[in-house]
Amino acid sequence: MLKKIFPTLGRFRFTVQIVMLFVTVYGGALLGSYTVDRISQALPSLACAFDKQTADHCILIVNQHQLHHRIGEALVKAQEITLKVFVPTLISVATFFAFFFVLNKAFCGWVCPMGTVQELLYRIGRRLGRPLNRFKPDNVERVRPVKWLLLLVLVLGLPLAAGMGYAANELGDPYCQVCPSRLATTLLTADTEQIALRTGTNINFFLGALGNAMFGFVVIAALAVRQPFCRICPLLSWNAMFQKLSPMRLVKKQYDKCEKCGVCEKACPMDIHEIGREHGNKAFHEDCTLCGRCAEYCPDDDVIQIRFFGIRLFGSSRDYYKTRVKRESPEGMPKNRVIWLKQAK
Amino acid sequence: MKRNQLMLGVLLAITSASAGAAESAPSATESMAAMAHSGHDHAAMMGMGKPMSWTAYPTLKVKSSGESRERMVAIVVPQNIAADGIDAWSNNLIDENGRRRLPLDMAGAKLDKPTSGGFHWLAAREEQDSAVRVASSVYYYGERGAANPTDMFMHQKHELEIVPQPYPREHSRYRANEDWKFLVRFNGQPLPEQKIVLETSNGSRSELISDAQGVVVVSIPDDFKAETEGKKAGHGRPGADFVLAAEHADGGKNYLTAFNAAYGKSAFDQRSIAMGLGFTLLGMLGAVPLLRHRKAKKNDAPEQKAEA
Ligand code: SF4
Ligand code: SF4
Ligand code: SF4
């Protein structure tokens, strides 16, 4: 029965993603209107606080505000630094981790509305016959540090500096001002306030313009590039800091045939070449979103597995692989289905 | 630099006390507070309150003081009403601060921050002969984990009441051009077809009628004048005040209730849709080359050639 509804892990994940898209974008309508009704107020996904109907919101806005209004401001009045200043931040991080512990980075691959929106766009791109622009290994390497830079500067550094008075007050939440999820989720609720550019101050204007342009770029690029924004997302790096602390893992054993195969690399939406070339800890890379596609497309038994406390939740298998590739290529091209535009040509 | 045009009135979802309390800080001026509160003599207060006030309806002004976020104290000042004290309900109705009676002195009534924090419903009541007058307002103390305020809002506190459905959530506020719902009820029962008067400190006045369920949808007017920036509400954002009032006669008594709150400029004030769309389009154009099929290049890996 379950097999009929969810013949593949991919279908199961897609269903979870759609449900979570509704929860994170519109779920507040069910829970109630006050912020205290939010599930955790520190979700490891880009569910956006600016979306007035969200059921929960991301940890990043919490980080920025606490650094700005609590820690930064308290650091200036040096005499007031007590543990109390850090308590709310510690509580937020603990709340975040309570969630993160169970699912690890699956929050990216299964829950994040911004991740889902990009995947949906990529699917549309397949239907429209758009090409796939893959990141080659050295390009991937070049892009990877950007997410750490954004985390360090926009989420942690500038808000702290603003709180301490070293940076303009508008830099209290600079990441939110460029975050594409703010635009994606509010537009999904038909709210046009966020897409309207703030003209109050130069900083607002500059960051807003950058954010809107990046959002526009991501929306179109996602038709032909897998998860273009995820690669520089500061929540990806934030989550990566805690990745090794969760019992949910991607496990890959050493296997000699990998060198000639590399199907998992093709299937990986984050172009993580390590998944094909490495094993053990190195294969569970900081960019991994635990989407499980590599395990789905590995054509040999149990080479790649998703494990929780060491228990195998899903593992690659030859038979599964055979049925999987009949439905969709590793790169995400649907098979045996009408592909409108491409065929019309 | 103006402090925080940032996130004009949008939910700024922090979990700590941070901006919260400051945000709901209203715009009373000290002189007004002192004037309106020179004594408990009814006639004197009515007389003094009127010329200063933008409305004749009873209102509550709340201003916060105290430097540290932890030790915030709010002062509640009744206007156009002679009351002996202020009643405060907290969003945690069952704890010891669930309902408090705050004594009034010259400066107003002091509302300390209870550890539970969160929303407070404030009311002043005056009963003279057959007239019952109530002023009501809401104050928010930021606190992580404060209880859900829905029960507090719905709890019956007076005979005639105007209840926000809902009140703007934490770190948010009423803004011009927005529609907000209010329930009018008498002895806990919705009052259909009840007249409600809306007045604002910017000079707007209108009348509304509640529907069959006792609900009125209030469009907060966009009545900020270009020349006047408006008074500074918390977070340094321009703000004004509005009051909703209803009158109802029953059993030989006349009841008047008023609910007042601050509101800010429209969400689209200092925002430009055209420029927003412009930059979004620019970004989109930048990505268009990615959509073109690429030609195979000399150094391509075999699989890339196949793709191309
Ligand atoms: S703008 Fe982005 S970082 Fe800020 S609350 Fe929204 S999703 Fe989180
Ligand atoms: S990396 Fe992608 S999926 Fe993960 S939080 Fe960022 S946008 Fe969402
Ligand atoms: S390594 Fe595997 S699970 Fe991780 S992102 Fe790539 S395909 Fe998904």
XYZ file of C-alpha atoms and ligand atoms in Angstrom:
677
model
C 0.000 0.000 0.000
C 2.631 2.486 1.088
C 4.755 1.300 -1.809
C 1.944 2.222 -4.188
C 1.626 5.758 -2.918
C 5.357 6.271 -2.582
C 7.033 4.005 -5.126
C 10.309 5.862 -4.670
C 12.091 7.804 -1.974
C 12.017 10.702 -4.406
C 8.215 10.663 -4.531
C 8.039 10.444 -0.744
C 10.412 13.366 -0.378
C 8.494 15.402 -2.922
C 5.275 14.839 -0.971
C 6.921 15.852 2.290
C 8.339 18.941 0.598
C 4.949 20.039 -0.707
C 3.320 19.505 2.685
C 6.129 21.410 4.385
C 5.886 24.187 1.814
C 2.294 24.692 2.929
C 3.189 24.467 6.595
C 6.088 26.897 6.354
C 4.376 29.350 4.021
C 0.700 29.211 5.070
C 0.623 27.093 8.242
C 0.220 30.047 10.608
C -3.359 30.360 9.404
C -4.051 27.107 11.250
C -1.940 27.748 14.321
C -3.061 31.275 15.150
C -1.859 34.750 14.543
C 0.545 35.464 17.394
C 4.259 34.768 17.218
C 4.026 32.608 20.326
C 1.883 30.270 18.235
C 4.849 29.549 15.984
C 6.221 26.061 16.284
C 9.759 26.839 17.411
C 10.796 30.343 16.276
C 14.182 28.866 15.377
C 13.708 26.513 12.435
C 16.777 25.170 10.605
C 15.111 26.180 7.292
C 14.450 29.452 5.538
C 10.811 29.641 6.597
C 10.452 33.383 6.651
C 9.403 35.561 9.551
C 8.254 38.232 7.111
C 5.644 35.854 5.751
C 2.633 36.803 7.875
C 1.114 33.335 7.496
C 4.115 31.190 8.301
C 3.836 28.491 10.940
C 7.432 28.942 11.984
C 10.468 30.936 11.095
C 14.164 30.528 10.574
C 16.919 30.774 13.162
C 18.828 33.373 11.150
C 16.571 36.306 11.950
C 16.773 35.362 15.608
C 20.565 35.297 15.444
C 20.714 38.676 13.795
C 18.351 40.333 16.227
C 19.871 38.894 19.338
C 23.359 39.863 18.237
C 22.110 43.323 17.368
C 19.791 44.181 20.244
C 21.054 42.007 23.060
C 24.642 40.974 22.782
C 25.943 43.881 20.728
C 24.238 46.514 22.848
C 25.287 44.808 26.070
C 28.905 44.527 24.973
C 29.055 48.275 24.699
C 27.845 48.752 28.240
C 30.568 46.441 29.409
C 29.429 46.427 33.004
C 26.178 44.740 32.112
C 27.616 41.612 30.605
C 26.111 38.819 32.561
C 25.117 35.365 31.537
C 21.604 36.727 31.288
C 22.518 38.577 28.127
C 23.323 35.351 26.384
C 20.457 33.306 27.737
C 17.903 34.103 25.002
C 20.502 33.329 22.340
C 21.388 30.075 24.039
C 17.707 29.184 24.252
C 17.278 29.924 20.539
C 20.256 27.809 19.597
C 19.029 25.014 21.873
C 15.561 25.169 20.311
C 17.120 25.091 16.891
C 19.231 22.117 17.844
C 16.310 20.187 19.330
C 14.871 20.129 15.814
C 18.141 19.796 14.012
C 19.221 16.800 16.093
C 16.470 14.620 14.652
C 16.633 15.519 10.991
C 20.085 17.046 10.578
C 20.404 18.742 7.205
C 17.271 17.054 5.930
C 15.764 20.423 6.879
C 17.285 21.621 3.642
C 16.359 18.688 1.463
C 12.900 18.061 2.900
C 11.540 21.114 4.718
C 12.984 24.433 3.518
C 10.482 26.360 1.364
C 13.297 28.067 -0.547
C 14.863 24.692 -1.336
C 11.503 23.356 -2.501
C 10.764 26.401 -4.645
C 14.119 25.997 -6.396
C 13.500 22.293 -6.982
C 10.057 23.006 -8.399
C 11.562 25.571 -10.749
C 14.169 23.054 -11.850
C 11.395 20.565 -12.608
C 9.649 23.214 -14.684
C 12.964 23.786 -16.438
C 13.024 20.085 -17.375
C 9.519 20.347 -18.825
C 10.574 23.358 -20.813
C 13.565 21.474 -22.138
C 16.094 23.842 -20.612
C 19.673 22.595 -20.272
C 21.308 21.593 -17.017
C 24.297 23.742 -16.127
C 26.327 21.637 -13.767
C 29.026 23.045 -11.530
C 32.331 21.424 -12.334
C 34.342 20.342 -9.271
C 36.684 23.345 -9.308
C 33.756 25.749 -9.696
C 32.022 24.113 -6.783
C 35.146 24.544 -4.701
C 35.262 28.202 -5.600
C 31.651 28.859 -4.610
C 31.684 26.918 -1.354
C 33.393 29.525 0.868
C 30.755 32.125 -0.035
C 28.187 30.584 2.302
C 30.627 30.881 5.214
C 31.375 34.460 4.279
C 27.679 35.343 4.220
C 27.171 33.686 7.592
C 30.131 35.435 9.136
C 29.499 38.883 7.716
C 25.764 39.236 7.175
C 24.322 37.026 9.899
C 26.892 37.371 12.662
C 29.361 40.213 12.070
C 27.344 43.205 10.915
C 24.433 42.739 13.349
C 26.925 42.553 16.219
C 28.775 45.610 14.943
C 25.480 47.482 14.563
C 24.512 46.597 18.116
C 27.848 47.889 19.359
C 27.472 51.078 17.389
C 30.284 50.379 14.918
C 27.937 49.951 11.986
C 24.785 51.746 10.921
C 21.608 50.653 12.623
C 20.122 49.468 9.329
C 22.785 46.791 9.344
C 21.067 45.077 12.239
C 19.541 42.441 9.987
C 21.495 42.701 6.742
C 21.003 39.096 5.725
C 17.218 39.350 5.904
C 17.447 42.360 3.634
C 19.020 40.294 0.853
C 17.369 36.940 1.611
C 15.496 35.525 -1.396
C 13.214 33.460 0.827
C 11.701 36.679 2.162
C 10.585 37.516 -1.362
C 9.625 33.991 -2.401
C 7.478 33.217 0.634
C 5.745 36.581 0.842
C 4.952 36.525 -2.874
C 3.489 33.049 -2.374
C 1.038 34.603 0.085
C 0.232 37.347 -2.439
C 1.905 39.952 -0.252
C 3.772 42.494 -2.355
C 5.192 44.543 0.491
C 8.558 42.803 0.508
C 9.181 42.913 -3.229
C 8.700 46.690 -3.055
C 12.129 48.180 -2.589
C 12.793 50.189 0.560
C 13.862 53.672 -0.289
C 14.265 55.073 3.223
C 18.047 55.081 3.436
C 20.909 54.292 1.077
C 21.806 51.126 2.945
C 18.232 49.875 2.818
C 18.058 50.710 -0.835
C 21.363 49.099 -1.726
C 20.757 45.883 0.207
C 17.174 45.702 -1.026
C 18.220 46.179 -4.655
C 20.843 43.476 -4.232
C 18.288 41.153 -2.642
C 15.698 41.706 -5.364
C 18.261 41.224 -8.122
C 19.534 38.055 -6.508
C 15.980 36.783 -6.124
C 15.305 37.466 -9.814
C 18.521 35.752 -10.781
C 17.768 32.687 -8.641
C 14.243 32.308 -10.025
C 15.464 32.153 -13.614
C 18.727 30.341 -12.923
C 16.854 27.595 -11.049
C 15.283 26.585 -14.365
C 18.689 25.453 -15.579
C 20.870 25.105 -12.458
C 20.047 22.894 -9.510
C 19.559 24.780 -6.212
C 21.437 27.916 -7.300
C 20.816 29.807 -4.068
C 21.477 26.909 -1.679
C 25.130 26.972 -2.644
C 25.667 30.338 -0.968
C 22.958 30.058 1.689
C 24.233 31.050 5.154
C 21.834 28.585 6.732
C 23.642 25.808 4.884
C 26.867 26.800 6.623
C 25.123 27.422 9.961
C 23.601 23.946 9.777
C 26.969 22.529 8.702
C 28.450 23.632 12.047
C 26.105 21.220 13.821
C 26.008 18.533 11.151
C 28.316 16.087 12.899
C 26.350 16.310 16.139
C 23.227 14.665 14.791
C 22.643 10.913 14.605
C 21.010 11.313 11.174
C 23.804 10.639 8.679
C 24.626 9.927 5.124
C 26.961 6.944 5.163
C 29.049 5.784 2.241
C 31.321 2.794 2.363
C 34.470 2.351 0.360
C 33.711 0.683 -2.932
C 36.111 0.115 -5.789
C 33.660 0.533 -8.617
C 32.870 4.128 -7.619
C 35.808 5.504 -9.559
C 34.332 4.447 -12.885
C 30.712 5.011 -11.993
C 29.922 8.467 -10.592
C 26.143 8.236 -11.070
C 25.577 9.567 -7.551
C 27.542 12.694 -8.427
C 25.243 13.300 -11.358
C 22.207 12.802 -9.152
C 23.405 15.189 -6.458
C 21.550 18.510 -6.677
C 24.429 20.211 -4.869
C 27.074 18.832 -7.265
C 28.993 17.320 -4.378
C 31.731 15.457 -6.207
C 32.986 13.952 -2.940
C 29.972 11.662 -2.796
C 31.330 9.694 -5.727
C 35.017 9.977 -4.984
C 35.280 9.692 -1.235
C 33.805 7.554 1.478
C 33.132 7.812 5.203
C 33.151 11.267 6.784
C 34.384 13.043 3.680
C 31.464 11.775 1.636
C 28.934 13.370 4.020
C 29.889 16.818 2.911
C 28.990 20.137 4.563
C 26.891 21.023 1.493
C 24.800 17.861 1.682
C 21.074 18.505 2.108
C 20.274 14.853 2.908
C 17.984 14.694 -0.090
C 18.936 11.055 -0.574
C 19.207 11.208 -4.363
C 22.737 9.803 -4.303
C 21.488 6.738 -2.410
C 18.596 6.376 -4.840
C 20.832 6.454 -7.885
C 23.760 4.398 -6.649
C 23.400 1.189 -8.641
C 24.962 -1.113 -6.072
C 23.623 -2.578 -2.871
C 24.059 -0.533 0.316
C 27.030 1.513 -0.852
C 25.254 4.710 0.170
C 22.838 4.723 3.096
C 20.920 7.167 5.211
C 21.203 6.080 8.820
C 19.644 7.277 12.049
C 21.522 6.221 15.190
C 23.209 3.667 12.979
C 19.904 2.184 11.821
C 19.549 2.013 8.055
C 16.582 4.099 6.927
C 17.328 3.845 3.242
C 20.139 2.275 1.272
C 21.075 2.021 -2.354
C 20.162 -1.159 -4.174
C 20.477 -2.476 -7.691
C 16.775 -3.281 -8.068
C 15.681 0.079 -6.746
C 18.115 1.803 -9.073
C 16.664 0.003 -12.090
C 13.131 1.135 -11.373
C 14.275 4.606 -10.413
C 16.087 5.375 -13.657
C 13.010 4.254 -15.576
C 11.130 7.182 -14.063
C 13.771 9.867 -14.040
C 17.375 10.280 -15.083
C 19.951 10.999 -12.365
C 19.987 14.609 -13.563
C 16.276 14.866 -12.933
C 14.922 14.480 -16.459
C 11.539 12.729 -16.302
C 11.237 9.683 -18.592
C 8.313 8.346 -20.623
C 6.422 11.528 -20.261
C 5.405 14.241 -22.625
C 7.962 16.976 -22.687
C 6.009 19.718 -24.261
C 8.335 22.324 -25.620
C 11.189 20.114 -26.552
C 8.973 17.806 -28.554
C 7.129 20.612 -30.216
C 10.308 21.754 -31.895
C 20.003 58.236 10.960
C 16.402 57.345 11.674
C 16.372 54.415 13.945
C 14.699 51.617 12.183
C 12.711 52.277 9.220
C 13.876 48.711 9.058
C 11.123 46.267 8.514
C 8.411 48.781 8.768
C 5.995 47.193 11.134
C 6.571 43.717 9.885
C 6.997 40.886 12.262
C 10.515 41.174 13.522
C 10.728 37.790 14.925
C 13.072 37.969 17.791
C 12.546 35.897 20.778
C 14.020 38.176 23.341
C 12.695 41.278 24.902
C 14.657 43.356 22.462
C 12.614 45.678 20.359
C 9.236 44.514 21.491
C 8.355 46.739 24.307
C 9.766 49.794 22.650
C 7.714 49.104 19.595
C 4.363 49.279 21.242
C 5.414 52.390 23.072
C 2.858 55.003 22.239
C 3.237 58.626 21.612
C 2.010 60.443 24.671
C 3.886 63.540 25.586
C 4.902 64.204 29.130
C 3.024 67.454 29.317
C -0.173 65.799 28.205
C 0.224 63.172 30.819
C 0.773 65.701 33.555
C -2.105 67.875 32.434
C -4.613 65.121 32.152
C -3.558 63.793 35.430
C -3.439 66.740 37.692
C -5.931 65.157 40.056
C -8.777 62.779 40.410
C -11.400 65.441 40.284
C -13.715 64.493 37.511
C -14.714 67.906 36.276
C -11.180 69.218 36.401
C -9.887 66.291 34.435
C -12.531 66.434 31.795
C -11.921 70.120 31.431
C -8.185 69.869 31.211
C -8.062 66.751 29.101
C -10.258 68.044 26.345
C -8.435 70.904 24.717
C -5.167 68.932 24.718
C -6.657 65.764 23.400
C -7.425 64.836 19.819
C -10.530 62.985 20.931
C -13.274 63.392 23.478
C -13.464 59.640 23.998
C -11.718 58.101 26.978
C -8.270 56.775 26.099
C -5.221 55.285 27.786
C -1.775 56.508 26.939
C 1.115 54.213 27.738
C 4.727 55.231 27.764
C 7.625 53.056 28.710
C 10.598 54.028 30.789
C 13.600 52.353 32.347
C 16.919 51.961 30.569
C 17.518 48.286 30.730
C 15.312 45.958 28.773
C 14.960 43.742 31.790
C 13.617 46.495 33.990
C 11.159 48.153 31.716
C 8.297 49.979 33.408
C 5.298 51.311 31.570
C 3.258 54.261 32.788
C -0.427 54.221 31.959
C -2.164 57.580 31.832
C -5.943 57.768 31.461
C -7.390 60.649 29.492
C -10.954 61.960 29.353
C -11.975 59.598 32.114
C -12.043 59.800 35.901
C -10.823 56.497 37.223
C -9.354 55.458 40.570
C -7.031 52.909 39.122
C -6.107 50.896 36.092
C -7.001 47.250 35.656
C -4.370 45.164 33.910
C -4.893 41.646 32.627
C -1.858 39.682 31.515
C -1.817 37.084 28.794
C -1.305 34.486 31.486
C -4.733 34.909 33.075
C -4.217 32.226 35.689
C -0.963 33.385 37.250
C -0.701 35.924 40.055
C -0.356 38.742 37.549
C -3.381 37.512 35.635
C -5.345 40.486 36.840
C -3.839 43.401 38.688
C -5.216 46.662 39.989
C -2.653 49.402 39.389
C -2.980 52.425 41.692
C -3.042 55.799 39.962
C -0.966 58.724 41.104
C -0.081 62.082 39.591
C 2.133 60.596 36.929
C -0.117 57.715 36.025
C -0.281 54.037 36.904
C 2.853 51.942 36.928
C 2.795 48.648 35.070
C 5.914 46.600 35.887
C 7.011 43.873 33.644
C 5.926 40.568 35.096
C 8.298 37.668 34.433
C 5.709 36.155 32.142
C 5.929 39.237 29.888
C 3.700 39.341 26.848
C 0.488 41.232 26.114
C -1.454 43.225 28.681
C -4.996 44.427 28.427
C -5.376 47.744 30.204
C -8.653 49.331 31.198
C -9.949 52.287 33.165
C -13.558 52.442 34.259
C -15.767 55.279 35.437
C -19.311 54.854 36.703
C -21.402 57.935 37.451
C -25.144 57.657 37.982
C -26.383 55.848 34.922
C -23.305 56.296 32.773
C -20.541 53.689 32.525
C -17.437 54.692 30.602
C -14.500 52.424 29.818
C -11.147 53.191 28.209
C -9.052 50.262 27.031
C -5.749 49.620 25.321
C -3.043 46.989 24.933
C 0.592 47.008 25.969
C 3.195 44.440 24.985
C 6.246 43.423 26.986
C 8.611 41.378 24.857
C 9.461 38.040 26.375
C 10.414 34.752 24.897
C 7.848 32.091 25.642
C 5.093 34.488 26.759
C 1.755 32.708 26.758
C -0.736 32.934 23.928
C -2.843 36.059 24.550
C -6.025 34.862 22.800
C -7.775 33.889 26.056
C -6.881 37.204 27.622
C -8.364 39.104 24.701
C -11.539 37.015 24.681
C -12.064 37.022 28.451
C -15.030 39.228 29.353
C -13.844 42.240 31.345
C -16.646 44.780 31.067
C -20.257 44.993 29.907
C -19.616 46.727 26.585
C -16.334 45.805 24.891
C -14.441 46.263 21.653
C -12.087 43.310 21.219
C -9.341 43.144 18.578
C -9.614 40.032 16.377
C -6.671 39.639 16.536
C -4.389 42.361 17.857
C -1.215 42.857 15.732
C 1.165 40.182 16.826
C 4.485 40.673 18.573
C 6.871 43.100 16.862
C 4.080 44.185 14.577
C 1.598 47.052 14.730
C -1.446 48.623 13.137
C -0.557 50.430 9.941
C -2.354 52.809 7.641
C -4.225 51.207 4.739
C -4.643 47.929 6.579
C -7.938 46.272 7.471
C -8.301 44.954 11.021
C -11.241 43.192 12.630
C -12.841 44.041 15.952
C -15.609 42.319 17.839
C -18.195 44.428 19.656
C -20.001 42.641 22.414
C -22.286 43.350 25.327
C -22.212 41.074 28.368
C -20.175 38.646 26.317
C -22.685 38.500 23.450
C -21.826 39.916 19.993
C -23.664 43.131 19.166
C -24.849 43.134 15.555
C -25.509 46.420 13.772
C -23.789 48.438 16.435
C -22.448 51.844 15.502
C -18.688 52.298 16.016
C -16.886 55.610 15.720
C -13.283 55.800 14.560
C -11.216 58.880 15.332
C -7.515 59.415 14.760
C -5.005 61.877 16.121
C -4.374 62.891 12.523
C -7.931 64.197 12.397
C -9.877 61.477 10.578
C -13.333 60.498 11.745
C -15.679 57.847 10.422
C -18.582 55.676 11.490
C -18.911 51.946 10.974
C -21.629 49.384 11.655
C -20.923 45.895 12.967
C -22.134 42.889 10.966
C -24.457 40.104 12.112
C -21.623 38.536 14.114
C -20.811 41.787 15.872
C -17.629 42.240 13.853
C -16.456 45.477 12.262
C -13.652 45.647 9.748
C -11.743 48.857 10.325
C -9.631 50.304 7.538
C -6.910 52.245 9.256
C -6.886 55.557 7.370
C -3.790 56.752 5.575
C -4.059 60.226 6.998
C -0.444 61.168 7.638
C 0.181 64.528 6.075
C 3.196 64.916 3.882
C 4.535 67.899 5.818
C 4.182 66.471 9.288
C 6.261 63.418 9.915
C 3.846 62.331 12.606
C 4.827 61.836 16.163
C 7.594 59.438 16.889
C 6.312 56.150 18.137
C 8.642 53.491 19.463
C 11.575 52.550 17.244
C 11.564 56.131 16.038
C 8.912 55.389 13.492
C 6.302 57.975 12.703
C 3.089 57.067 14.449
C -0.353 58.329 15.338
C -3.189 57.094 17.531
C -6.694 55.957 16.780
C -9.658 55.260 18.991
C -12.738 53.134 18.350
C -15.788 53.886 20.441
C -19.221 52.335 20.857
C -22.236 53.386 22.912
C -25.051 51.159 23.993
C -28.018 51.662 26.329
C -29.359 48.804 28.409
C -31.415 48.529 31.598
C -31.547 52.285 32.086
C -27.788 52.659 31.869
C -25.717 54.124 29.132
C -22.480 52.324 28.327
C -19.605 53.829 26.413
C -16.466 51.876 25.640
C -13.380 52.963 23.754
C -10.361 51.073 22.546
C -7.273 53.017 21.494
C -3.973 52.014 19.920
C -1.110 53.473 17.950
C -0.743 53.022 14.225
C 2.069 53.642 11.803
C 2.422 54.728 8.237
C 1.388 52.458 5.410
C 3.461 49.382 4.602
C 4.359 50.916 1.281
C 5.534 54.190 2.714
C 9.174 54.596 1.658
C 8.925 51.564 -0.543
C 8.796 51.396 -4.297
C 7.130 48.538 -6.127
C 8.384 49.810 -9.470
C 12.002 49.787 -8.354
C 11.536 46.458 -6.634
C 10.243 44.897 -9.824
C 12.937 46.672 -11.815
C 15.804 45.156 -9.867
C 14.116 41.758 -9.823
C 13.823 41.878 -13.610
C 17.428 42.936 -13.875
C 18.471 39.878 -11.905
C 16.242 37.712 -14.078
C 17.831 39.060 -17.229
C 21.240 38.280 -15.784
C 20.297 34.611 -15.527
C 18.822 34.290 -19.019
C 22.079 33.155 -20.674
C 21.956 30.082 -18.435
C 18.790 29.000 -20.182
C 20.409 28.721 -23.595
C 21.686 25.371 -24.719
C 25.427 25.426 -24.689
C 27.631 24.298 -27.463
C 30.043 21.511 -26.703
C 33.468 22.832 -25.855
C 36.783 21.289 -26.601
C 37.726 20.515 -23.007
C 34.342 19.141 -21.982
C 34.155 15.828 -20.208
C 32.414 13.204 -22.335
C 29.224 13.417 -20.348
C 29.126 17.184 -20.756
C 29.469 16.757 -24.486
C 26.587 14.344 -24.434
C 24.511 16.860 -22.506
C 25.364 19.659 -24.838
S 14.439 37.035 5.433
Fe 15.456 35.037 5.299
S 16.798 34.987 7.044
Fe 15.292 36.595 7.406
S 13.609 35.625 8.491
Fe 13.144 35.503 6.351
S 13.924 33.501 5.729
Fe 14.904 33.988 7.647
S 20.633 25.693 1.692
Fe 18.833 25.758 0.432
S 17.464 24.308 1.362
Fe 19.033 24.792 2.894
S 18.217 26.480 4.109
Fe 19.381 27.385 2.444
S 17.876 27.738 0.828
Fe 16.985 26.307 2.265
S 25.344 13.986 -1.241
Fe 23.502 12.784 -1.606
S 22.075 13.319 0.009
Fe 23.703 14.871 -0.018
S 22.900 16.481 -1.330
Fe 24.082 15.151 -2.645
S 22.603 13.676 -3.432
Fe 21.632 14.683 -1.696
